[in-house]
XYZ file of C-alpha atoms in Angstrom:
446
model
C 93.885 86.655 92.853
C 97.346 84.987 92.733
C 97.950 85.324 89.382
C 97.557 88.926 90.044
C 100.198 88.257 92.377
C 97.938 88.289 96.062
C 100.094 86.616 99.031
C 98.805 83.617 100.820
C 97.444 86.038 103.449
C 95.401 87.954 101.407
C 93.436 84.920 99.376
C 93.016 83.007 102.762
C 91.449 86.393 104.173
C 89.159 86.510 100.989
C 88.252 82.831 101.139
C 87.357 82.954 104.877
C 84.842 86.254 104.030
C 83.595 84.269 100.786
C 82.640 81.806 102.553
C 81.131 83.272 105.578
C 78.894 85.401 103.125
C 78.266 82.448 100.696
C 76.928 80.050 104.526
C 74.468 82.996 104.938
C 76.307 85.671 107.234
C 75.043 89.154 106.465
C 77.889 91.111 107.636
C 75.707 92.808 110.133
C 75.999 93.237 114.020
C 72.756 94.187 115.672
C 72.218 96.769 117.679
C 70.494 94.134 120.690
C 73.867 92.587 120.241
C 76.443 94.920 121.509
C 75.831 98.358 124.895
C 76.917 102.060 124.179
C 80.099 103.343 125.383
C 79.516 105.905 127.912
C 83.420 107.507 128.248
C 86.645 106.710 126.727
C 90.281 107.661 128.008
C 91.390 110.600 126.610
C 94.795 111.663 124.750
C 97.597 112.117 127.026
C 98.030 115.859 127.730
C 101.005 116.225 129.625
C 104.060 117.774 128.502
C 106.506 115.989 126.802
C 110.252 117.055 126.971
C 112.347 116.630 123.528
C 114.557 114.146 124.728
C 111.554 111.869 125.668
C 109.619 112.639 122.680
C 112.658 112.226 120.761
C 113.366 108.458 122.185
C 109.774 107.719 121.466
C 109.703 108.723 117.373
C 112.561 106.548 117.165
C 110.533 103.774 117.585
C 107.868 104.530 115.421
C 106.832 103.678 111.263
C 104.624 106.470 109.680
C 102.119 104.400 107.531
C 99.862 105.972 105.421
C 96.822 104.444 103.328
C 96.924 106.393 99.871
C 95.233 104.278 97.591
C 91.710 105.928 97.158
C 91.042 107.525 93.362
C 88.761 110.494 94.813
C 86.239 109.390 92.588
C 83.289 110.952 94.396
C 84.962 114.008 93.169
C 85.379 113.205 90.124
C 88.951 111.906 90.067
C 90.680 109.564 88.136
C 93.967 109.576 89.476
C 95.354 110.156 93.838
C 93.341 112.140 95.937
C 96.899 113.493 98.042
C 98.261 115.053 94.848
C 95.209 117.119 94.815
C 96.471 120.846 96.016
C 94.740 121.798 99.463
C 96.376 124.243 101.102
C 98.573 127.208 99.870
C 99.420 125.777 96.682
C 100.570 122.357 98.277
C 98.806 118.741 98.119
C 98.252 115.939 100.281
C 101.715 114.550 100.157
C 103.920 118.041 100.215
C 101.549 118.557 103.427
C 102.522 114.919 104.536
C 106.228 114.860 103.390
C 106.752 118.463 105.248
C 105.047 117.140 108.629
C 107.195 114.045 108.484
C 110.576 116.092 107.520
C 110.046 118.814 110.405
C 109.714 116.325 112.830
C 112.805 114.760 111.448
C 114.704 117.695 112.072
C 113.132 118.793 115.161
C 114.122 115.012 117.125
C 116.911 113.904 115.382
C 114.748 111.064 114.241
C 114.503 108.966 111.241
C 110.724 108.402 111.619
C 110.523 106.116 108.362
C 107.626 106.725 106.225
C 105.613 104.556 103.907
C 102.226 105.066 101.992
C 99.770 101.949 100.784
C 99.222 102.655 97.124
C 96.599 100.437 94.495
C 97.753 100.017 91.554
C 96.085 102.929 90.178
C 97.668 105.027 92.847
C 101.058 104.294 92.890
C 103.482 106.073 89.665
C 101.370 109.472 90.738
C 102.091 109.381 93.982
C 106.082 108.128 93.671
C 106.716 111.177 90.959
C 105.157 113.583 93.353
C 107.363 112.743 96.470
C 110.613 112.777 94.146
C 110.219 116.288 94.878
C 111.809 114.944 98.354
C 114.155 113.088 97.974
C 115.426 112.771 101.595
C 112.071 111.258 102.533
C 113.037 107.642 101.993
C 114.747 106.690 104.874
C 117.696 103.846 104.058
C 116.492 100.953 102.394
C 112.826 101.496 103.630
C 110.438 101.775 100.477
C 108.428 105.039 100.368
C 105.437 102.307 99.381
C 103.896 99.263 99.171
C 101.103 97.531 97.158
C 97.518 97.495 98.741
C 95.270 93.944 97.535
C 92.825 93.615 95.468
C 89.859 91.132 95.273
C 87.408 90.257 92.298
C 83.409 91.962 92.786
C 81.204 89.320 93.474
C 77.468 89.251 91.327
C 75.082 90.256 93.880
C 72.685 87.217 93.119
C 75.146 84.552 92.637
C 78.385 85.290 94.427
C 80.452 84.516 91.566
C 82.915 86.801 90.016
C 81.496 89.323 88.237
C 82.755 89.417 83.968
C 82.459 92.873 82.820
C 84.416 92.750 79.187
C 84.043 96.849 78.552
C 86.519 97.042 81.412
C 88.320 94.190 83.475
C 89.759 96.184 85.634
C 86.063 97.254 87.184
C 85.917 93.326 87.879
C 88.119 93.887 90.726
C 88.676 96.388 93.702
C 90.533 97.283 96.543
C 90.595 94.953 99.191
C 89.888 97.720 101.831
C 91.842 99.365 104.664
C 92.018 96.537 106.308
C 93.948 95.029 104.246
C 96.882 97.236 105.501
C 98.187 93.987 108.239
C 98.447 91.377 105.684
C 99.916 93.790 102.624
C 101.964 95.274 105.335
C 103.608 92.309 106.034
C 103.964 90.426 102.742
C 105.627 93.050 101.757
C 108.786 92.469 104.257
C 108.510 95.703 105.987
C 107.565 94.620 109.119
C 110.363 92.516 110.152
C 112.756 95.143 108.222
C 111.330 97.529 110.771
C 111.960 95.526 113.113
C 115.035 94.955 112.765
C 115.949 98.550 112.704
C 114.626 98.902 116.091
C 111.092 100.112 115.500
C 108.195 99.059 117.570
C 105.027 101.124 116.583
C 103.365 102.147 113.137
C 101.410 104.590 113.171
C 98.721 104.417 110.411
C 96.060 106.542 109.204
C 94.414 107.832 105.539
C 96.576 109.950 103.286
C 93.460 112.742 103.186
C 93.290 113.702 106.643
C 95.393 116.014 107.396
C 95.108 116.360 111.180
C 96.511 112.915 111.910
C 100.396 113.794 112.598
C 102.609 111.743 114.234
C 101.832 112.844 117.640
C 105.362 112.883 120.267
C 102.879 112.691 122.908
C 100.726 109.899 122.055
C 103.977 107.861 120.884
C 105.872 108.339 124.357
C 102.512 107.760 126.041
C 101.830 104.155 123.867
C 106.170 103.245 123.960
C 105.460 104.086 128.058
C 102.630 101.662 128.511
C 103.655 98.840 125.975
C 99.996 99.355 124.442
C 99.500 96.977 122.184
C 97.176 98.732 119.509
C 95.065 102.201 120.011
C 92.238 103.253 117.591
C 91.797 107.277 117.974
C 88.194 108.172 118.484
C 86.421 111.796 118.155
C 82.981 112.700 119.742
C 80.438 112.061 117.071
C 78.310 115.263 115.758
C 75.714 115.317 113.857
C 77.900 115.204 110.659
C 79.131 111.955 111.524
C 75.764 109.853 112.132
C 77.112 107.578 109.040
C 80.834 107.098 110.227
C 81.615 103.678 112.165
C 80.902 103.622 116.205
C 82.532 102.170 118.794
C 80.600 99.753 121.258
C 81.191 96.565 123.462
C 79.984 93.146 122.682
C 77.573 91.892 125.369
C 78.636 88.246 124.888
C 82.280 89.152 125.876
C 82.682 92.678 126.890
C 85.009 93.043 123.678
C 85.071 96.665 122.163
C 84.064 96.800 118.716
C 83.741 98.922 115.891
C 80.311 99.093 114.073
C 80.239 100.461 110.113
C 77.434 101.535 108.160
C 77.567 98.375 106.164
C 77.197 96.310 109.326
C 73.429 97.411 110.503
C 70.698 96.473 109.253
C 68.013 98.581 108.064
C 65.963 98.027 111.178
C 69.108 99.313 113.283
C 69.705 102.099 111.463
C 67.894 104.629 114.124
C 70.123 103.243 116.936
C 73.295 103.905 114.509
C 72.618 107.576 113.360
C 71.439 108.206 117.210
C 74.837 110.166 118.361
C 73.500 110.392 122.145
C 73.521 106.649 122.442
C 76.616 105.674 120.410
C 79.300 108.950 121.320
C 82.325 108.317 119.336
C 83.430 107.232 116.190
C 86.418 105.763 114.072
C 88.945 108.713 113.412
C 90.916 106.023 111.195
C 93.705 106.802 113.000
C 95.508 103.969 114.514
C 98.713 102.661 116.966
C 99.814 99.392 116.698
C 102.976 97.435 117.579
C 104.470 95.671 114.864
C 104.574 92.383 116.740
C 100.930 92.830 116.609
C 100.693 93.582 113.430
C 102.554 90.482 112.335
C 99.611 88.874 114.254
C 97.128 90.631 112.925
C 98.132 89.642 109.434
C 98.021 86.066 110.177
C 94.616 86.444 111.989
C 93.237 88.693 109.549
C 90.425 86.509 108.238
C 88.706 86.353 111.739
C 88.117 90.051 111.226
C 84.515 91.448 110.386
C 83.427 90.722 107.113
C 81.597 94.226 105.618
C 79.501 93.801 102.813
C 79.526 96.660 100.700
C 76.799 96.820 97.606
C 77.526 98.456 94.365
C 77.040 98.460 90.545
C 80.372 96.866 89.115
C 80.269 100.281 87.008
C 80.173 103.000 89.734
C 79.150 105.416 87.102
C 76.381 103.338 85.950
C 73.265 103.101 88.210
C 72.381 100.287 85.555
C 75.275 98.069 85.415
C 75.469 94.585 86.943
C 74.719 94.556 91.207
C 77.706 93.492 92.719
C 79.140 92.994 96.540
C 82.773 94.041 97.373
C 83.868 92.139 100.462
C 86.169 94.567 102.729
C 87.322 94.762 106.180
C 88.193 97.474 108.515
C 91.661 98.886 109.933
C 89.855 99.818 113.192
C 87.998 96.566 113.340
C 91.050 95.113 114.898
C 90.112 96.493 118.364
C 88.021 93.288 119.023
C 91.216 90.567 117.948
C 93.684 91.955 119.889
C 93.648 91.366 124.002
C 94.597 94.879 125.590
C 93.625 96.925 122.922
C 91.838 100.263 123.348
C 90.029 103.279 121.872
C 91.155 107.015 122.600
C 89.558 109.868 122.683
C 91.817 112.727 120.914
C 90.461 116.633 119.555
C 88.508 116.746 116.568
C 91.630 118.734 115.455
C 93.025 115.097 114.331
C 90.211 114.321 112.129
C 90.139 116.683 109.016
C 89.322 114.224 105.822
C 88.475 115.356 102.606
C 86.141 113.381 100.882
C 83.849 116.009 99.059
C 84.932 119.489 97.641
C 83.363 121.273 100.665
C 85.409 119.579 103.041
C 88.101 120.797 100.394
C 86.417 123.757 100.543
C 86.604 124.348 104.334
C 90.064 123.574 104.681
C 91.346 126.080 101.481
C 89.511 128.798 103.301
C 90.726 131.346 106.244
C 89.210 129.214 109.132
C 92.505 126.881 108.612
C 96.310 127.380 108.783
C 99.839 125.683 108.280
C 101.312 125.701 111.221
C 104.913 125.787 111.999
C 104.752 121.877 112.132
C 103.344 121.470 108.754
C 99.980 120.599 110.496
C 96.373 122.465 109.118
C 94.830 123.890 112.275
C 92.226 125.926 113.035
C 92.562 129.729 113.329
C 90.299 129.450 116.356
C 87.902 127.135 119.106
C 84.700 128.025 116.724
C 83.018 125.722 115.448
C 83.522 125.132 111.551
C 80.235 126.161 109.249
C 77.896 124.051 108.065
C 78.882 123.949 104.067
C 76.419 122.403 101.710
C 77.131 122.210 97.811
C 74.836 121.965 95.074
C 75.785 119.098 92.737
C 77.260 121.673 90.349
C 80.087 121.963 93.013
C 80.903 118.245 93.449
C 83.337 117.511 90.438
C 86.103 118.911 91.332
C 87.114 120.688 87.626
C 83.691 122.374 88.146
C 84.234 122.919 91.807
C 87.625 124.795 90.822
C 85.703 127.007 87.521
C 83.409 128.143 89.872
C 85.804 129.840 92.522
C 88.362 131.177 90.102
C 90.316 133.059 92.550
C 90.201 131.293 95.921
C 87.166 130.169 97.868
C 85.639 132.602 100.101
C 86.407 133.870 103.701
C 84.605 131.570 105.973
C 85.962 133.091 109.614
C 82.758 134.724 110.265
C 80.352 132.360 108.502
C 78.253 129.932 110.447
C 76.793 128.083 107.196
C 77.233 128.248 103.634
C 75.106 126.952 101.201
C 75.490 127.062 97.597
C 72.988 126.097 94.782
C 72.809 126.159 91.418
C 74.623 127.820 88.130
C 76.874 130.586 90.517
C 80.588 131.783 90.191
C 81.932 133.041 93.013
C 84.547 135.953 92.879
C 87.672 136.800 94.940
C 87.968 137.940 98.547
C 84.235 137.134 99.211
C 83.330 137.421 102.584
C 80.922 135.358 104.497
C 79.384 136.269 107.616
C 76.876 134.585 109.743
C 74.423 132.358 107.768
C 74.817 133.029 104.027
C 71.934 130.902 101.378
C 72.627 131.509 97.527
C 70.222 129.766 95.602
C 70.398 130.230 91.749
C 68.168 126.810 90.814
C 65.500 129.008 89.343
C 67.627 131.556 87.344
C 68.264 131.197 83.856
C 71.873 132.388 83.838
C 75.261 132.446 85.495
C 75.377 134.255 88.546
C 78.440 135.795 89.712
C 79.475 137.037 93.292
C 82.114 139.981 92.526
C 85.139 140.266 94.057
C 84.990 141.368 97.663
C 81.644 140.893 97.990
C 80.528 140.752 101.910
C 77.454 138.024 102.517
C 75.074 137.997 104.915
């Protein structure tokens, strides 16, 4: 790790999971171990005037994590420059939020993304296309870590001579504290008078800078806020919030941390409410903290192939930590509940889907909203949908109109036409034809 050039932080955090894993800790928190939350505050609502608003962005960082590949989509280079909305990607989305609010305050709001390695020229030649986003001396990025896959059997580093680079990956969102602050920014934000970052993933859309939520957190002196969403049944897999019975502490739970037998008590959204929006407050003296502390955090034990495209190649473990997982090292700190409206990820092409089509907007902020209060459709994508060069060949001119549609489900060899609309439930199932099937243009579905 250091002669890839990992800070002190970063290999002490990695030797303190290593060997936590390697004296027998599974990673996991039972279920008999920690109670249900039953309510959680909820985002401030009140009104906030510009001046107030205005004194709050000035003390806030924009951070945001950027250094995912998309691969489940078949990408090989940054998810954000993917085009999502009207022609624009990830970052024109992000770089016009941050700009308008800019202009609207008469605030610097500095902005910085995490890039990997593999993420970082694409994204920096894409936001040249704005050149007044760097603010000062404040560099528009900085490096995530990266740690060497582990053999599943033997915990030693796994040698994979076809490709080196699949011997190591990222070191997680977590790792944002630490690579934060080796990199110097948090004392150079500091310095410049800013208190807060406000951090969340580069693909979801919905988490802007919030005036309301920063005056509310500059108001109280919070030290660190985690935004939470009420869990539906599309989010039985995403992490949970809970308290620890042995201290009252509020945790966050991942998929990788139950075990199999707790996995009824995890998907069960009646018993745990909310989950991890990703989307998270903290004050940079905090941070600082946090980076120092980081190897106390929750180890989570991911299990792969060191190949991802190869169900064959050598088992491996990829030892990670969460951003939200803070909550439970830092005294005062606290989960919010905020609309679903600031939790719009893409990770597959029909969450890409979704947002491309007429249920979603820009609005005047540069924020994707919905049109209305419905609730989105239920979209479900054969596997010839999930690469995203097949995903685009097979709606040619623009996905259909999904205002009226309840679910959509896709399957098999089918192009879809122009100006389709869907209403109510709509099935197409071509797994048992024999050729292409194509929706015409301005079809209506029922």
């Amino acid at each position: 790790m250091r002669a890839r050039g990992a800070d002190e932080q970063s290999t002490g955090q990695f030797a303190a999971h290593f060997q936590a894993v390697a004296a027998g800790a599974l990673g996991t928190i039972p279920e008999d171990s920690i109670v249900p939350l039953d309510a959680l505050p909820a985002m401030p609502t009140d009104e906030v005037d510009d001046d107030r608003a205005a004194a709050a962005l000035r003390r806030v960082a924009v951070v945001k994590l950027n250094g995912g590949l998309g691969t489940t989509m078949g990408l090989d280079g940054p998810k954000s420059v993917l085009p999502v909305r009207d022609g624009l990607s990830f970052l024109d989305v992000i770089a016009r939020q941050v700009l308008r609010l800019r202009a609207r305050y008469a605030v610097d709001l500095p902005v910085t993304f995490m890039n990997s390695f593999r993420t970082r020229d694409e994204t920096l030649a894409a936001l040249t296309a704005y050149p007044s986003l760097a603010i000062g001396d404040v560099p528009l990025d900085f490096l995530q870590g990266v740690v060497p896959k582990l053999k599943a059997d033997t915990l030693a580093p796994v040698d994979w001579p076809a490709n080196p680079e699949l011997e190591w990956c990222p070191a997680g969102h977590g790792d944002v504290y630490a690579a934060l602050s080796a990199s110097g920014l948090v004392q150079q934000l500091r310095d410049q008078g800013v208190r807060y970052a406000f951090i969340s993933n580069a693909d979801n859309l919905g988490a802007t800078c919030d005036p309301a939520i920063a005056a509310w957190l500059v108001a109280q002196d919070a030290p660190l806020v985690v935004e939470a969403c009420a869990r539906t049944a599309n989010d039985r897999k995403g992490g949970h919030f809970a308290r620890r019975q042995e201290d009252g502490r509020l945790i966050l739970r991942e998929l990788a941390m139950v075990s199999d037998a707790d996995r009824w008590a995890f998907a069960d959204i009646s018993r745990h409410r909310f989950f991890n929006a990703n989307n998270l407050w903290v004050r940079l003296d905090v941070l600082a903290d946090l980076a120092l502390a980081e190897a106390a955090m929750p180890v989570i034990i991911n299990r792969k192939t060191v190949d991802p495209t190869d169900p064959l190649s050598t088992r491996v473990i990829q030892l990670e930590s969460a951003m939200g997982a803070a909550v439970e090292s830092v005294e005062g700190a606290q989960a919010m509940l905020v609309p679903r409206s600031r939790f719009r990820p893409v990770k597959t092409t029909a969450d890409l889907l979704l947002l491309r089509s007429d249920r979603y907007r820009l609005d005047a902020d540069g924020g994707i909203t919905a049109v209305d209060d419905t609730p989105d459709p239920r979209i479900d994508l054969s596997a010839e949908f999930v690469l995203i060069d097949d995903f685009e060949a097979r709606f040619p001119r623009g996905v259909p109109q999904l205002r009226q549609c309840t679910s959509f489900e896709l399957s098999g060899d089918v192009v879809v036409g122009g100006g389709v609309v869907c209403i109510g439930d709509v099935v197409i199932d071509a797994t048992r034809e024999f050729h292409t099937r194509h929706i015409p243009d301005g079809a209506v579905l029922r």
